[in-house]
mmCIF file of C-alpha atoms in Angstrom:
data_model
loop_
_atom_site.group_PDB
_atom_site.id
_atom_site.type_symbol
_atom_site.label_atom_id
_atom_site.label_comp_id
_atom_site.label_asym_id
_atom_site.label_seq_id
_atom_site.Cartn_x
_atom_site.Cartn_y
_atom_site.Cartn_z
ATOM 1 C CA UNK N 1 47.825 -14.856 -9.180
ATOM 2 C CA UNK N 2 49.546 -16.600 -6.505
ATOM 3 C CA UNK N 3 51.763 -19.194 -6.205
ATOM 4 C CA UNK N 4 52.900 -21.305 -3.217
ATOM 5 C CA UNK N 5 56.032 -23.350 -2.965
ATOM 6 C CA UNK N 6 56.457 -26.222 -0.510
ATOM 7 C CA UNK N 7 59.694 -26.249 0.927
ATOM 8 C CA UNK N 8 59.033 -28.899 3.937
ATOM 9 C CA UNK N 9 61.032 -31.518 1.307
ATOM 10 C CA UNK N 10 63.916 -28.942 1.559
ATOM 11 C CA UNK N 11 66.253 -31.649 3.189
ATOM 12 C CA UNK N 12 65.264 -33.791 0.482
ATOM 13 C CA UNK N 13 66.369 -32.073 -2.256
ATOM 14 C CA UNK N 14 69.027 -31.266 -0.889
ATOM 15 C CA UNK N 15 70.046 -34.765 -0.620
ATOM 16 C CA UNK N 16 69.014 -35.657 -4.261
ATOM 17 C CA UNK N 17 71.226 -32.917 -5.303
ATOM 18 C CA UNK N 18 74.143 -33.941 -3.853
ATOM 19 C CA UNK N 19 74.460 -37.538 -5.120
ATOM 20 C CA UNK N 20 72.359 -36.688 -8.376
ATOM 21 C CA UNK N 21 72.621 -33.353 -9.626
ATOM 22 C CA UNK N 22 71.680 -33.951 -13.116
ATOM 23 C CA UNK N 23 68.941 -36.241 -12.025
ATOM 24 C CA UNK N 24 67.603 -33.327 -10.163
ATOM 25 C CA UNK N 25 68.140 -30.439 -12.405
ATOM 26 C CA UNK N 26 65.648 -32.605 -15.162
ATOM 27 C CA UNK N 27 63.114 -33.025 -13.013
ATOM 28 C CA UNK N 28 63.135 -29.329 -11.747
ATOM 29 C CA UNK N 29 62.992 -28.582 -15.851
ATOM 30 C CA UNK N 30 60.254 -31.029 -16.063
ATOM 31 C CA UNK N 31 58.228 -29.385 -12.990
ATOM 32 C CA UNK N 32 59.216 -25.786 -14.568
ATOM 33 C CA UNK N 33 57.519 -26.989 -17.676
ATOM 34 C CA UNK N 34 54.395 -27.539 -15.918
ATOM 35 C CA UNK N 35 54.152 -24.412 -14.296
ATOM 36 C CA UNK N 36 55.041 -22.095 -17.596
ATOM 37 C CA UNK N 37 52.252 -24.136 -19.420
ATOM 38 C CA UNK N 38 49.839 -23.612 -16.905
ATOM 39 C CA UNK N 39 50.367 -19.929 -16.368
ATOM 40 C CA UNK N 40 50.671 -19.522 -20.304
ATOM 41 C CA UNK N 41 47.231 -21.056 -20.624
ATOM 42 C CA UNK N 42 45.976 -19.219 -17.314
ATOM 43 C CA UNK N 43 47.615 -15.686 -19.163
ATOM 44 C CA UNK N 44 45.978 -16.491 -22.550
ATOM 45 C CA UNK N 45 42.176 -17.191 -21.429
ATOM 46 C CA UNK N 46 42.357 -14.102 -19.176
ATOM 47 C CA UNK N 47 43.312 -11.837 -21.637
ATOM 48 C CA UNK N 48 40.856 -8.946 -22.862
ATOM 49 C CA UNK N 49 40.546 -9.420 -26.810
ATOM 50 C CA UNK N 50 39.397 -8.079 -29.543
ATOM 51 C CA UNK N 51 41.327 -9.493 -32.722
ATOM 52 C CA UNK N 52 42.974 -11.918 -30.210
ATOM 53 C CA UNK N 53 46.634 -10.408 -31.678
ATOM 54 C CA UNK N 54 47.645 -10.021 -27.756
ATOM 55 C CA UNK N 55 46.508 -13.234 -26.749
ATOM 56 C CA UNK N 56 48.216 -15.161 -29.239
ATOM 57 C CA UNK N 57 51.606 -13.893 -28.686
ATOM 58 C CA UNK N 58 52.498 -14.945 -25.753
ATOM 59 C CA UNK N 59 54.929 -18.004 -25.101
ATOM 60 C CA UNK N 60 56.422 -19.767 -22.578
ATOM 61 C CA UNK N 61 59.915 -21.117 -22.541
ATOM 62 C CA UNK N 62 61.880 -23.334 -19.712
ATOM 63 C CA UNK N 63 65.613 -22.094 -19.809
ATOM 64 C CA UNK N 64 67.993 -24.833 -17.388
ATOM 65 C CA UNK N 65 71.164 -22.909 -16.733
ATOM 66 C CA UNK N 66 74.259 -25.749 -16.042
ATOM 67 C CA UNK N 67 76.517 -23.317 -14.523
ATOM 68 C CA UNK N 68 74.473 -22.324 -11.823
ATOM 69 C CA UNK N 69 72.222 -25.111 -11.680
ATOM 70 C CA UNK N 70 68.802 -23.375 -12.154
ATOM 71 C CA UNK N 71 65.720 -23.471 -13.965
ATOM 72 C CA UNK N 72 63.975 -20.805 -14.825
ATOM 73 C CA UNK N 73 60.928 -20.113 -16.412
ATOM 74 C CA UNK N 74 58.905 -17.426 -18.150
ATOM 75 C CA UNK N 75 55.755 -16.722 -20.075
ATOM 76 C CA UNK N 76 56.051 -13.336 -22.053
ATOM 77 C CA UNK N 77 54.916 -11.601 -25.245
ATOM 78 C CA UNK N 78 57.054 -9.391 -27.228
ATOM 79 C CA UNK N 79 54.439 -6.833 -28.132
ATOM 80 C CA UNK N 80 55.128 -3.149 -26.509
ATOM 81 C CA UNK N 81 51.167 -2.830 -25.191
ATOM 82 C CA UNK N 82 51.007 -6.337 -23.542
ATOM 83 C CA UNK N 83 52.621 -4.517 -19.979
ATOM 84 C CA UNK N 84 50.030 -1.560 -20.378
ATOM 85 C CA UNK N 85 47.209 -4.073 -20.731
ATOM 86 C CA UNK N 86 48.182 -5.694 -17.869
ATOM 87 C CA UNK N 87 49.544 -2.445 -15.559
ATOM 88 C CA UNK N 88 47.438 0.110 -17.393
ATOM 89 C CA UNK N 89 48.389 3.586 -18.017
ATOM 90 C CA UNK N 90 48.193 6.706 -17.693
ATOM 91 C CA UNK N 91 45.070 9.139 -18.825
ATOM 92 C CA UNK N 92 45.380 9.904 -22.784
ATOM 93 C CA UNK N 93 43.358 9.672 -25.704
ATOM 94 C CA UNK N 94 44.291 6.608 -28.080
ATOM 95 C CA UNK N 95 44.724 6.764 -31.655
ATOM 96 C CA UNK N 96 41.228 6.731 -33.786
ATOM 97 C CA UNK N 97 41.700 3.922 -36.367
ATOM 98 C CA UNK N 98 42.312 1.071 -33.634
ATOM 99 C CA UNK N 99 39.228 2.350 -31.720
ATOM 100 C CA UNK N 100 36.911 1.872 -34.566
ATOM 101 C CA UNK N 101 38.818 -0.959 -35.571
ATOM 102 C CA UNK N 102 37.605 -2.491 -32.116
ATOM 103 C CA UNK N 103 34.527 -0.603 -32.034
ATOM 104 C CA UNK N 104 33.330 -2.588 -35.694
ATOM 105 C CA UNK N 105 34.693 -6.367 -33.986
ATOM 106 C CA UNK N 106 33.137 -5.660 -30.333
ATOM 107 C CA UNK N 107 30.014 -3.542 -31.413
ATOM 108 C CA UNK N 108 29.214 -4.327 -34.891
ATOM 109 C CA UNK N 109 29.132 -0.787 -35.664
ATOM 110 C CA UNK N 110 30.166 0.545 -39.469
ATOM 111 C CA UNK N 111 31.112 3.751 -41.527
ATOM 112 C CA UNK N 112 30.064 6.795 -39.540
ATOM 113 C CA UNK N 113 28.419 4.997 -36.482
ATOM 114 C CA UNK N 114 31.459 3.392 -35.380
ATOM 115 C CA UNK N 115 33.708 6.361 -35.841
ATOM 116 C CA UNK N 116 31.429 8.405 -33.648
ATOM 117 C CA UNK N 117 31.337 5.036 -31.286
ATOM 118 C CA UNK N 118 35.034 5.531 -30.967
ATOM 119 C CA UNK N 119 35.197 9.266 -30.573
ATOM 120 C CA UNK N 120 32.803 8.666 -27.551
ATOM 121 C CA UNK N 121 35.344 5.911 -26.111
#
């Protein structure tokens, strides 16, 4: 995904910041806010799923930092596979029972037939 940020209002905002800082800073958090929820909803319908565990836990938060007067935002999940999903990985074999955990949701397969779906995988 890319994004694209306008800066020809530079001057602008400059000038807003000076004689209202705090005016400023809410409207960046409100304009963060926007962009985490649309790349939160973006992030969760392109997700691969099976049990939709993945999918679900991402969130997005909007974090305004006074001190430095910045926004920031971020969508994230705290589940260890979500960066392999996304990056992938190296070559290895995955543990059985989630394979023909997936293999009974996505193929519909049972008992013997799924595990030797899986072991094909």
């Amino acid at each position: 995904m890319q994004l694209t940020l306008d800066i020809t209002t530079a001057r602008a905002v400059t000038s807003a910041w000076a004689q209202a800082p705090q005016i400023l800073l809410e409207e960046l958090e409100t304009g963060m806010g926007s962009a985490v929820a649309y790349l939160l909803r973006e992030t969760q319908e392109n997700t691969p799923t099976a049990f939709g565990t993945l999918r679900r836990s991402f969130i997005g938060q909007v974090d305004v930092l006074q001190t430095l007067s910045a926004v920031f935002g971020t969508v994230s999940s705290p589940l260890p596979y979500a960066v392999p999903v996304e990056l992938g990985t190296r070559p290895h074999y995955p543990p059985l029972e989630p394979l023909i955990s997936w293999v009974e949701v996505k193929l519909g397969l049972t008992g013997e037939d799924a595990e030797a779906a899986a072991l094909s995988i």
